[in-house]
Coordinates of N, CA and C in Angstrom, one line a residue:
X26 N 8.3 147.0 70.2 CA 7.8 146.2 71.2 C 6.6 145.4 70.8
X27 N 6.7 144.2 71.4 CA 5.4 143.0 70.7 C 3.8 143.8 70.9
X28 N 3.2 143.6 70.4 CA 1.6 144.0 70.8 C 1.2 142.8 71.9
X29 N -0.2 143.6 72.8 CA -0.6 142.3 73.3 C -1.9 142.1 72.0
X30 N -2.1 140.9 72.6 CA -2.6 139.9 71.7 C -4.2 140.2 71.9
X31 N -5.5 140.8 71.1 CA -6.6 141.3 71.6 C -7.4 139.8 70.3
X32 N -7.9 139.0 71.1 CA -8.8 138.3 70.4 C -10.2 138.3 70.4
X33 N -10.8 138.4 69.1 CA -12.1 138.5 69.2 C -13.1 137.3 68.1
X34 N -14.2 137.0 68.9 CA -15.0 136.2 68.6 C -16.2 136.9 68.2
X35 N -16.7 137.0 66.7 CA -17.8 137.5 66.3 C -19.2 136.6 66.3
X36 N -20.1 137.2 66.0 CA -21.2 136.3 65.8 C -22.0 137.0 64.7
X37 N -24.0 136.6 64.5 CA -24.5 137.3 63.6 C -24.7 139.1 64.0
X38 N -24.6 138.8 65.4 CA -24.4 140.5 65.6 C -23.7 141.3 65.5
X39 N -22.9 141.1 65.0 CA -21.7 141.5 64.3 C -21.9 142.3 63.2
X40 N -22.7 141.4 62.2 CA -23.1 141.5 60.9 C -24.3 142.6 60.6
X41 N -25.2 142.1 61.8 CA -26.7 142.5 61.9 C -26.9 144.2 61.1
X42 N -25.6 145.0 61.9 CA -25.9 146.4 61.5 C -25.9 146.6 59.9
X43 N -24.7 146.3 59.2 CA -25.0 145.8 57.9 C -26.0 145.0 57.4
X44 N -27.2 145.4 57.8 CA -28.3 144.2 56.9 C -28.1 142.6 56.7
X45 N -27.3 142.1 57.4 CA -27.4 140.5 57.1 C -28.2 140.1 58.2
X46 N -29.0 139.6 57.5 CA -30.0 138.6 58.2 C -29.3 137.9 59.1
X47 N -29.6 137.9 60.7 CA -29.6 136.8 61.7 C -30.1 135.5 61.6
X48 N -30.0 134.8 62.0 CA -30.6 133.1 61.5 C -31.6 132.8 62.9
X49 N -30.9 133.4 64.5 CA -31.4 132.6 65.7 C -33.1 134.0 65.8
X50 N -32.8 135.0 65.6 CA -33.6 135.1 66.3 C -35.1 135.9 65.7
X51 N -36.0 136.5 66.6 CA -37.6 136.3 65.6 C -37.0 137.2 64.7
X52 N -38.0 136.6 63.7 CA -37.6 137.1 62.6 C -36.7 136.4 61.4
X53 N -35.4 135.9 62.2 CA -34.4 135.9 61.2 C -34.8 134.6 60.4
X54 N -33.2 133.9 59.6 CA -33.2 133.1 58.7 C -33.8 131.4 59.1
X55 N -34.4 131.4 60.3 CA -34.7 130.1 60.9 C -36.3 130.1 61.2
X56 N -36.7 131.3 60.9 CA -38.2 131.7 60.8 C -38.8 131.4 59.5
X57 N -37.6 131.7 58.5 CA -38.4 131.7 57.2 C -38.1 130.2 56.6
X58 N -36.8 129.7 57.1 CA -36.5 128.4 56.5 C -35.8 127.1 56.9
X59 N -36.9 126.0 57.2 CA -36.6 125.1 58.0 C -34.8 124.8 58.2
X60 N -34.5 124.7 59.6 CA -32.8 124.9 59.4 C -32.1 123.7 59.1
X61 N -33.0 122.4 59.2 CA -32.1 121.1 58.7 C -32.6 120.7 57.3
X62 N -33.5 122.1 56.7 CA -33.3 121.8 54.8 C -32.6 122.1 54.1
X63 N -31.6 123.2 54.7 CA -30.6 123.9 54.1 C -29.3 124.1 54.9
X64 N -29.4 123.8 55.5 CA -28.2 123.8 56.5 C -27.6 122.6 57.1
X65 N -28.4 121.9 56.9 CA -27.3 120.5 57.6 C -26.9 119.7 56.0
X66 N -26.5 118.5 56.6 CA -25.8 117.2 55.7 C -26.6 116.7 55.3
X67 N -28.0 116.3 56.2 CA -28.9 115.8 55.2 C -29.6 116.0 54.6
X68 N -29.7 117.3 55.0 CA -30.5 118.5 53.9 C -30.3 118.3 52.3
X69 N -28.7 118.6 52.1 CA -28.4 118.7 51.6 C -28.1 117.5 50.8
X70 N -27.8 116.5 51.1 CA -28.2 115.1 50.1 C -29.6 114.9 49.9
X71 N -30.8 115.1 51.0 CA -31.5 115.1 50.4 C -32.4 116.1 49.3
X72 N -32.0 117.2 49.3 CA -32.3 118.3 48.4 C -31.4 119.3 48.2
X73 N -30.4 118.8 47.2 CA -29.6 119.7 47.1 C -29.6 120.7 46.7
X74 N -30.8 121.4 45.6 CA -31.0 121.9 44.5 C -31.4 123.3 46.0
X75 N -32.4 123.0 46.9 CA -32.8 123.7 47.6 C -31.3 124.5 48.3
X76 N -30.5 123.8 48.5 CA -29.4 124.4 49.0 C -28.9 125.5 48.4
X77 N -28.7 124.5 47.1 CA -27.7 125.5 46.3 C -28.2 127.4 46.5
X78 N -29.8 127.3 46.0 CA -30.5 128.4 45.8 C -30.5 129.5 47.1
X79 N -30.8 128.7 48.8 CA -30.3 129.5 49.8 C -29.4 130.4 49.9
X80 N -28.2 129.7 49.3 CA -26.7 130.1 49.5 C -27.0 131.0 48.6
X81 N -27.4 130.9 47.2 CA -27.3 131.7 45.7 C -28.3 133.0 46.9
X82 N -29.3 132.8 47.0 CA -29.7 134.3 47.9 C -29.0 134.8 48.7
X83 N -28.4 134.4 49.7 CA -27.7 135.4 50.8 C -26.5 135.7 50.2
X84 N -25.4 135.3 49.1 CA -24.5 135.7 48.6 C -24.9 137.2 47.8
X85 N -26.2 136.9 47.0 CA -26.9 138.1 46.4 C -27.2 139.2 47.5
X86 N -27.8 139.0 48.7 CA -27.6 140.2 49.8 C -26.4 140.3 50.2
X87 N -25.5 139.5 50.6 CA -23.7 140.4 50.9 C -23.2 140.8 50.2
X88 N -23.6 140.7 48.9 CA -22.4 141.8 47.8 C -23.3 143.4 47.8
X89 N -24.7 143.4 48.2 CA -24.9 144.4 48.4 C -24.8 145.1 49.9
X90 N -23.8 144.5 50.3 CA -23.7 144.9 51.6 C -22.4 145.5 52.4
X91 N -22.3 146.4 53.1 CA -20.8 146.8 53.8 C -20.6 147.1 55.0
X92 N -19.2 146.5 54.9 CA -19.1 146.6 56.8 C -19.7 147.8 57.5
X93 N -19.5 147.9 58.7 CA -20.4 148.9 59.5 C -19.1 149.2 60.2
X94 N -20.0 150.5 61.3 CA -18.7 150.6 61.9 C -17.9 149.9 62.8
X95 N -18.6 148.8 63.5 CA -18.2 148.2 64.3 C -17.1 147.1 63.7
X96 N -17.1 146.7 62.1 CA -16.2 146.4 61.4 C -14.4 146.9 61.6
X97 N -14.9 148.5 61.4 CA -13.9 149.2 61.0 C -12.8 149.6 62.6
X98 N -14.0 149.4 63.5 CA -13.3 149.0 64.8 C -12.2 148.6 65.2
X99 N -12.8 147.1 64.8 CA -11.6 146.3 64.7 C -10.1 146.4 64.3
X100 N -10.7 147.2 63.1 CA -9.1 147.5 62.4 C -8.5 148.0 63.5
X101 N -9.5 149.2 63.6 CA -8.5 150.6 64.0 C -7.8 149.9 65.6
X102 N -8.3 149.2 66.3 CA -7.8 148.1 67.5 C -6.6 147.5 66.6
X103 N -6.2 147.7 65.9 CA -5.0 146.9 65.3 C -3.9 147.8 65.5
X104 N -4.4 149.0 65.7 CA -3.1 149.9 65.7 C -2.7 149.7 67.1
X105 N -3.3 149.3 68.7 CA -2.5 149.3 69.7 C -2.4 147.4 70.2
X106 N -3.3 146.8 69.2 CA -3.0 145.4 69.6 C -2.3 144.2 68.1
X107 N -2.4 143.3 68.2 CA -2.2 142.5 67.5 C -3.7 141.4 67.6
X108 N -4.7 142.1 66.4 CA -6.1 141.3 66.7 C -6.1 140.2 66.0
X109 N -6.6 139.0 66.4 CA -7.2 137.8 66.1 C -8.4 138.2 66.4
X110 N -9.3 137.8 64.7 CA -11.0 137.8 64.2 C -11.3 136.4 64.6
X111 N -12.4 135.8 65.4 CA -12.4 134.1 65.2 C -13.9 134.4 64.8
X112 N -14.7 134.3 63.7 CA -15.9 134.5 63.6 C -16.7 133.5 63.0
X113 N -18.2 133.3 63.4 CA -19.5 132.1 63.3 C -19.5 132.9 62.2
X114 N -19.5 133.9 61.3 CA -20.3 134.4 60.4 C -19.7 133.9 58.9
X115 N -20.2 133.7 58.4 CA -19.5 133.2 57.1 C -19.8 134.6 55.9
X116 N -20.0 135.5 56.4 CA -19.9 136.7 55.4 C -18.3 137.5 55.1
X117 N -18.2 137.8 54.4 CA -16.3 138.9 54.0 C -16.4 140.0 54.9
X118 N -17.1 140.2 55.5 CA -17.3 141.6 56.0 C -16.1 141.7 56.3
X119 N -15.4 141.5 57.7 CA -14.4 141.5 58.4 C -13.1 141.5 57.6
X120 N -13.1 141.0 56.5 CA -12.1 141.3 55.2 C -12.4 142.4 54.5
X121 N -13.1 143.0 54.1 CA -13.7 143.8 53.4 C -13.5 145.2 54.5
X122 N -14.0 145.2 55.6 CA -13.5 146.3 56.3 C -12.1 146.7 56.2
X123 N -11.1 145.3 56.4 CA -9.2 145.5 56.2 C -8.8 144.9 57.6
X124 N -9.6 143.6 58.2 CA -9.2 143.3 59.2 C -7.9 142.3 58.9
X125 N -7.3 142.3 59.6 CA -5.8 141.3 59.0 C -5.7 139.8 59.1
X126 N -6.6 138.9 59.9 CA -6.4 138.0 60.4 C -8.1 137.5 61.2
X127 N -8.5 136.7 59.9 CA -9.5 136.4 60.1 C -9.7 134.7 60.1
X128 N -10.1 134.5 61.1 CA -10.5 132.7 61.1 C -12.1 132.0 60.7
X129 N -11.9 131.7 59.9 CA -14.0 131.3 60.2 C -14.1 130.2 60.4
X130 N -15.0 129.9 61.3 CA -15.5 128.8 61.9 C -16.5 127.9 61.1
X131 N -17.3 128.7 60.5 CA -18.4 127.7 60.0 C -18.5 127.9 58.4
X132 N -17.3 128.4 57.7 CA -17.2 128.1 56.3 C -17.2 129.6 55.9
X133 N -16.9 129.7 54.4 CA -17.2 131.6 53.9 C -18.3 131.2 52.7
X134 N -19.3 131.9 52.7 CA -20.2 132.2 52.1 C -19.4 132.1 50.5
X135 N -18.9 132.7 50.5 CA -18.2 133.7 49.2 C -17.1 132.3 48.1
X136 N -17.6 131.4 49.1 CA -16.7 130.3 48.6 C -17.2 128.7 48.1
X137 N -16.7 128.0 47.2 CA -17.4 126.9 46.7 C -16.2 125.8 47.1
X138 N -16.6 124.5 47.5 CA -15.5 123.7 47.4 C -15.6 122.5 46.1
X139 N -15.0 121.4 46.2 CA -15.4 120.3 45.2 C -15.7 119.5 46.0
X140 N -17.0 118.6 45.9 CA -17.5 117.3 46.9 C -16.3 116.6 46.4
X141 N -15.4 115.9 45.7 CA -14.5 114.7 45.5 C -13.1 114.8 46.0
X142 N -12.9 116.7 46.1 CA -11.5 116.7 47.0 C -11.7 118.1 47.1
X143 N -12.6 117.9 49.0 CA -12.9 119.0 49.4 C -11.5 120.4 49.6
X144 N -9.8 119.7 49.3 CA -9.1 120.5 49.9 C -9.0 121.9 48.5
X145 N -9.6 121.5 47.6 CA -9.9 122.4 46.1 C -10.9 123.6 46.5
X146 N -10.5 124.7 46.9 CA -11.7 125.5 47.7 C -11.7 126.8 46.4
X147 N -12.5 127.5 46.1 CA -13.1 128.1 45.0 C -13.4 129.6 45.8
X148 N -12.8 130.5 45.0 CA -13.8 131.8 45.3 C -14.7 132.7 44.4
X149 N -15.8 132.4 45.0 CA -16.5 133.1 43.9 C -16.5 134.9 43.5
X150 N -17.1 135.3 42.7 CA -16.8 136.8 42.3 C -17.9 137.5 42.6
X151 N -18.2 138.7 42.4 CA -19.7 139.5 42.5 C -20.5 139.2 41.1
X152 N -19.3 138.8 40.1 CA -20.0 138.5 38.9 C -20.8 137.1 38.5
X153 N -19.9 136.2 39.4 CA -20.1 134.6 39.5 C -20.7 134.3 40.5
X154 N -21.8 134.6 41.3 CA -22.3 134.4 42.4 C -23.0 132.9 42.5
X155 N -23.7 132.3 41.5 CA -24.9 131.6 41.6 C -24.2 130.3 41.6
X156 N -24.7 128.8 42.2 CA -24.3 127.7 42.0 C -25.5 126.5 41.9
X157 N -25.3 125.6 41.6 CA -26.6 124.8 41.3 C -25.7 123.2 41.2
X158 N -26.4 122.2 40.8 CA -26.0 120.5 41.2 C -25.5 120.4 39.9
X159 N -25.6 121.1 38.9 CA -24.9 121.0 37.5 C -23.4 122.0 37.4
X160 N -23.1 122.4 38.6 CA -22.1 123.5 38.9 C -20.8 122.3 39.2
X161 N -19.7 122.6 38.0 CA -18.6 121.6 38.3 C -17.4 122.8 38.5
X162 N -16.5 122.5 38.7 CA -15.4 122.8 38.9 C -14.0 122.9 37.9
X163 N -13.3 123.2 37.6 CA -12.3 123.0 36.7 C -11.5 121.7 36.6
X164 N -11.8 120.4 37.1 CA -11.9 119.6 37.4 C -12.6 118.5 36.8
X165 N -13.7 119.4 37.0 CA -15.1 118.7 36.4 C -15.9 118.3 37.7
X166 N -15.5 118.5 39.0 CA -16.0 117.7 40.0 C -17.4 118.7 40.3
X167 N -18.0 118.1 40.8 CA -20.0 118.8 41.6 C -19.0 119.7 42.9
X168 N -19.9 120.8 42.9 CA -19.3 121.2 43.9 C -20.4 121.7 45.2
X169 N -19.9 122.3 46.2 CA -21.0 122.4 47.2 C -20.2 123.7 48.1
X170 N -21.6 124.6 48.6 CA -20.9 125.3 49.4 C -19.9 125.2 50.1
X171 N -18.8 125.9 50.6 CA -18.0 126.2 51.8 C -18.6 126.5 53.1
X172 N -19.3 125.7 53.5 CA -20.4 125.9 54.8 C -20.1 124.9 55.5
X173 N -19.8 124.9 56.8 CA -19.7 123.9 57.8 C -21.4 123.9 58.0
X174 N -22.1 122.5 57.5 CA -23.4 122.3 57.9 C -23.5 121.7 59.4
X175 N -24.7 121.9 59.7 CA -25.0 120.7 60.8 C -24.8 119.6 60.5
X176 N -24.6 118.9 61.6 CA -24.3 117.2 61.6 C -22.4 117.1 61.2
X177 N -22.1 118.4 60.5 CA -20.3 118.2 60.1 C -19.4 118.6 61.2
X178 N -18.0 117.9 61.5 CA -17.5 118.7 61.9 C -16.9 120.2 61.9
X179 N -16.6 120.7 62.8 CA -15.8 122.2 62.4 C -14.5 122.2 62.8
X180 N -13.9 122.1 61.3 CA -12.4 121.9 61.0 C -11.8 122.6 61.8
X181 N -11.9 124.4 62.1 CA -11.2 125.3 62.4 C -11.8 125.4 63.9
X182 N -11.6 124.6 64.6 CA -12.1 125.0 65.6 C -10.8 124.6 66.8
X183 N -9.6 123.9 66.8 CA -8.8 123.3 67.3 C -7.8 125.0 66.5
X184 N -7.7 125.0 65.6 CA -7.1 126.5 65.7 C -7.3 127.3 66.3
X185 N -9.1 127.5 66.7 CA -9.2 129.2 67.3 C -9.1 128.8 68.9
X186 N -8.9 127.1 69.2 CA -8.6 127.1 70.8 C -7.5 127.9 70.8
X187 N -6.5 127.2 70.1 CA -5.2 127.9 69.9 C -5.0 129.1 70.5
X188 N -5.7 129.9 69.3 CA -5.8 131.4 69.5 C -6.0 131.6 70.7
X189 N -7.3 131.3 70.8 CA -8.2 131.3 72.2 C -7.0 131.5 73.7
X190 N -6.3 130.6 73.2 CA -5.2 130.2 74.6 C -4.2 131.1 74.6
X191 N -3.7 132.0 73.4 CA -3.1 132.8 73.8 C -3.2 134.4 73.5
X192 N -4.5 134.6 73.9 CA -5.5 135.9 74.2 C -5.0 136.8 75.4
X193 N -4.4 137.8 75.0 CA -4.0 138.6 76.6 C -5.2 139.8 76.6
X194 N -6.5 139.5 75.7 CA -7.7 139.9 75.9 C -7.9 139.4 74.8
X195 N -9.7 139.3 75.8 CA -10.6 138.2 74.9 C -11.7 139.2 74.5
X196 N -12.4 139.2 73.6 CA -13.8 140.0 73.3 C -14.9 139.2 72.6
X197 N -16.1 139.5 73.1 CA -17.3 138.7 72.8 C -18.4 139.5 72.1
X198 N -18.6 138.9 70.6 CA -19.3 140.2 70.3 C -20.8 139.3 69.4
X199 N -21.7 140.2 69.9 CA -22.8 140.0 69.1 C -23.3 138.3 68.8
X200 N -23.3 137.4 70.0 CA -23.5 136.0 69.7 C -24.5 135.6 71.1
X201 N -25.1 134.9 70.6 CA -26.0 133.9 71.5 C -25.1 133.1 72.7
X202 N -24.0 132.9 72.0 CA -22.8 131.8 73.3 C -24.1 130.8 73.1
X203 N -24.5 129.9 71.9 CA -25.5 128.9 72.3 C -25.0 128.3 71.1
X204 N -23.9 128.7 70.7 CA -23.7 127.7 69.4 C -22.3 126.7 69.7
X205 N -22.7 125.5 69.8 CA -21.2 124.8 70.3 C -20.4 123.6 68.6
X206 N -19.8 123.8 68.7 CA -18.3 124.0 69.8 C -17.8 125.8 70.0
X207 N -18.7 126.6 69.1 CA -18.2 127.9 69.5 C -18.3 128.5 70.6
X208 N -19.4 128.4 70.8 CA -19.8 128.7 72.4 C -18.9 128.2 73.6
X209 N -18.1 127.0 73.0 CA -17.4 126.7 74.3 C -15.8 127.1 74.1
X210 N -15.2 128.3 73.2 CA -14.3 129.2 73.4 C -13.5 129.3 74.6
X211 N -14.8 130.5 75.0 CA -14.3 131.2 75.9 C -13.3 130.5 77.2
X212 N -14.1 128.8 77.4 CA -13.2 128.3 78.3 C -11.9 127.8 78.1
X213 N -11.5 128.3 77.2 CA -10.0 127.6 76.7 C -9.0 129.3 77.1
X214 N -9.7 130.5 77.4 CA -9.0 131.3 77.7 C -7.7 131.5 79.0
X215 N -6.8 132.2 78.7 CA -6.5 132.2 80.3 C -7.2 132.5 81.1
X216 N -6.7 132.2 82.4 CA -7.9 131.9 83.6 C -7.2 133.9 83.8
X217 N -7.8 135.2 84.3 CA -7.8 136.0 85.0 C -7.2 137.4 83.7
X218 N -7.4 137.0 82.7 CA -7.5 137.5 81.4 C -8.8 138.5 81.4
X219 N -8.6 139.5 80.9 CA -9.9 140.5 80.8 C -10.6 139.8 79.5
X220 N -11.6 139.8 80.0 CA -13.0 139.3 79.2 C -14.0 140.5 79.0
X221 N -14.4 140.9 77.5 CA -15.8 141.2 77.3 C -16.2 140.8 76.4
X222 N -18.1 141.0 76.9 CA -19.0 140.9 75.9 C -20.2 141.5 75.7
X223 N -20.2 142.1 74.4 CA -21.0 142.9 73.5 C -22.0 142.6 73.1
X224 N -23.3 143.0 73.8 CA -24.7 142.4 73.2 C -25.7 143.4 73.3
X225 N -26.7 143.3 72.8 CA -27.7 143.8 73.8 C -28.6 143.3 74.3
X226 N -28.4 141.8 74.3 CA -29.3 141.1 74.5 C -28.6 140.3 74.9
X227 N -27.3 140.2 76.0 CA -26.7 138.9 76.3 C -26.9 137.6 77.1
X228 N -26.5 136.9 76.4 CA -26.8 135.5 77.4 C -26.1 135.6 78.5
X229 N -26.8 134.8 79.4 CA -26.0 134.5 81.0 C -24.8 134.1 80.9
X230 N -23.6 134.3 81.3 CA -21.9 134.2 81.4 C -21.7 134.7 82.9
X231 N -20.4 134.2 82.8 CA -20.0 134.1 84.4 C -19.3 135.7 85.0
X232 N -19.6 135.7 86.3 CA -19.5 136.8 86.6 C -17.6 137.4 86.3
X233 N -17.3 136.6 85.4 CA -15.3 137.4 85.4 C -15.7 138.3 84.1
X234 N -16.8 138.2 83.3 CA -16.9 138.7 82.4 C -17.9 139.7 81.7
X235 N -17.4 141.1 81.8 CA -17.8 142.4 81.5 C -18.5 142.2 80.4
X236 N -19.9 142.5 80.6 CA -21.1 142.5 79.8 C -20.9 144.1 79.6
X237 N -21.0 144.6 78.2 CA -21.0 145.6 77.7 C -23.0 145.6 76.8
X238 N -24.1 146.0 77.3 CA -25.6 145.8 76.6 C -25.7 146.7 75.8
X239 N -25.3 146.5 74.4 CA -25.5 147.5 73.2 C -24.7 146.7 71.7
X240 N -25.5 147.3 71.2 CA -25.1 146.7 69.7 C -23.3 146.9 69.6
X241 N -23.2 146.4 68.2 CA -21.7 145.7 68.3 C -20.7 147.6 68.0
X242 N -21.9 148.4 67.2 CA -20.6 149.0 67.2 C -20.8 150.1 68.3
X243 N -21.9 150.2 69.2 CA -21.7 151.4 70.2 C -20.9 150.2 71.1
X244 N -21.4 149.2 71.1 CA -20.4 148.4 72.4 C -18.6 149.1 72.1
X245 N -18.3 148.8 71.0 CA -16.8 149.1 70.5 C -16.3 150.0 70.7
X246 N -17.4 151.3 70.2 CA -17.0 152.5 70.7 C -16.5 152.5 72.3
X247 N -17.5 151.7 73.1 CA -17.4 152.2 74.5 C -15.9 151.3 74.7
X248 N -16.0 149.9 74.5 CA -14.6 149.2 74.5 C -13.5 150.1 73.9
X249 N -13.3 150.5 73.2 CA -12.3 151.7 72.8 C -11.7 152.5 74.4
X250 N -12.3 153.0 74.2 CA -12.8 154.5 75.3 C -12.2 153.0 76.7
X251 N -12.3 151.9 77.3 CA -12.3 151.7 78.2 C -10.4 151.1 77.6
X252 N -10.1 150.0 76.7 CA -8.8 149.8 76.0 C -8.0 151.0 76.0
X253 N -8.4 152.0 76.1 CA -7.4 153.4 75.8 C -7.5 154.5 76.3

């Protein structure tokens, strides 16, 4: 018999328990470094060098890093659903735990493209981490993170409507809901579809939708316990 269909949208809270730095909030990666010098389009034409190095650090903190349990969650939700991952996070975690079907939204860390024919995507190794403006390709082409910057569009975002639309449960985990086009998901779900979301700190959302206030993996735990 078919599974139903359990989709979920991650964010940096997701990640958080495993030690990756958050970007939105005090503290995180938007405290220590202005977000349109390393993160947008023009950042990055205008200083690329600075990019490269960002990326070269936070790749150097996720290889030392491992899913959590709220990772492993996921999986184990695989055994009574069929899960769709749609996640802001550009870290492997969600792979690396053994999740089956993962979409990213805003590019993978772990990955290098070519600026001259971005459809040439690169994965880097734990041994090969580092990249810089002298970094070519087998090609020979300059290459540049796998990062949807600001100011770009986000390719994969007309797939996870997709998804989104055929959700016979939706889950919300560990996000601000302030980041768009991500943030505007949820509205593409079916209308009377069970909705949650996982925070402990969650943003205002409409009353159809079950606010769970706790981190990603006691929220999961308790989503378990309520799924089964």
């Amino acid at each position: 018999m078919k599974k139903p269909l359990l989709v979920v949208l991650t964010g940096a809270g997701m990640s958080a328990e495993s030690g990756i730095a958050t970007f939105r909030d005090s503290g995180g990666l938007w405290d220590k470094y202005p977000v349109m010098d390393v993160a947008s389009h023009d950042g990055f034409v205008r200083n690329p060098s600075l990019v490269h190095e960002f990326y070269n650090k936070r790749r150097r903190e996720l290889v030392g890093a491992r899913p959590n349990d709220g990772h492993r969650a996921l999986v184990e939700l695989e055994k009574l659903y069929d899960v769709e991952v749609i996640t802001q996070n550009v870290d492997d975690l969600h792979e690396r735990a053994g999740s089956a079907s993962v979409l990213h939204l805003h590019g993978e860390l772990m990955k290098i493209r070519s600026m001259k024919h971005p459809e040439r995507i690169y994965t880097l190794t734990h041994d090969n981490l580092e990249t810089s403006v002298e970094t070519r390709d087998p090609h020979g082409d300059p290459v540049r993170p796998h990062i949807v910057f600001f100011q770009e569009a986000v390719p994969n975002i007309e797939p996870a409507i997709e998804i989104v639309g055929r959700a016979d449960v939706l889950v919300i985990i560990g996000t601000s809901m302030a980041v768009y086009p991500a943030a505007g998901l949820v509205g593409f779900a079916r209308r009377g579809i069970p909705v949650y979301y996982i925070d402990p700190n969650p943003a205002p959302v409409a009353d159809n939708i079950t606010v769970i206030r706790q981190t990603a993996t006691e929220g999961l735990e308790t989503l378990l316990n309520i799924l089964t």
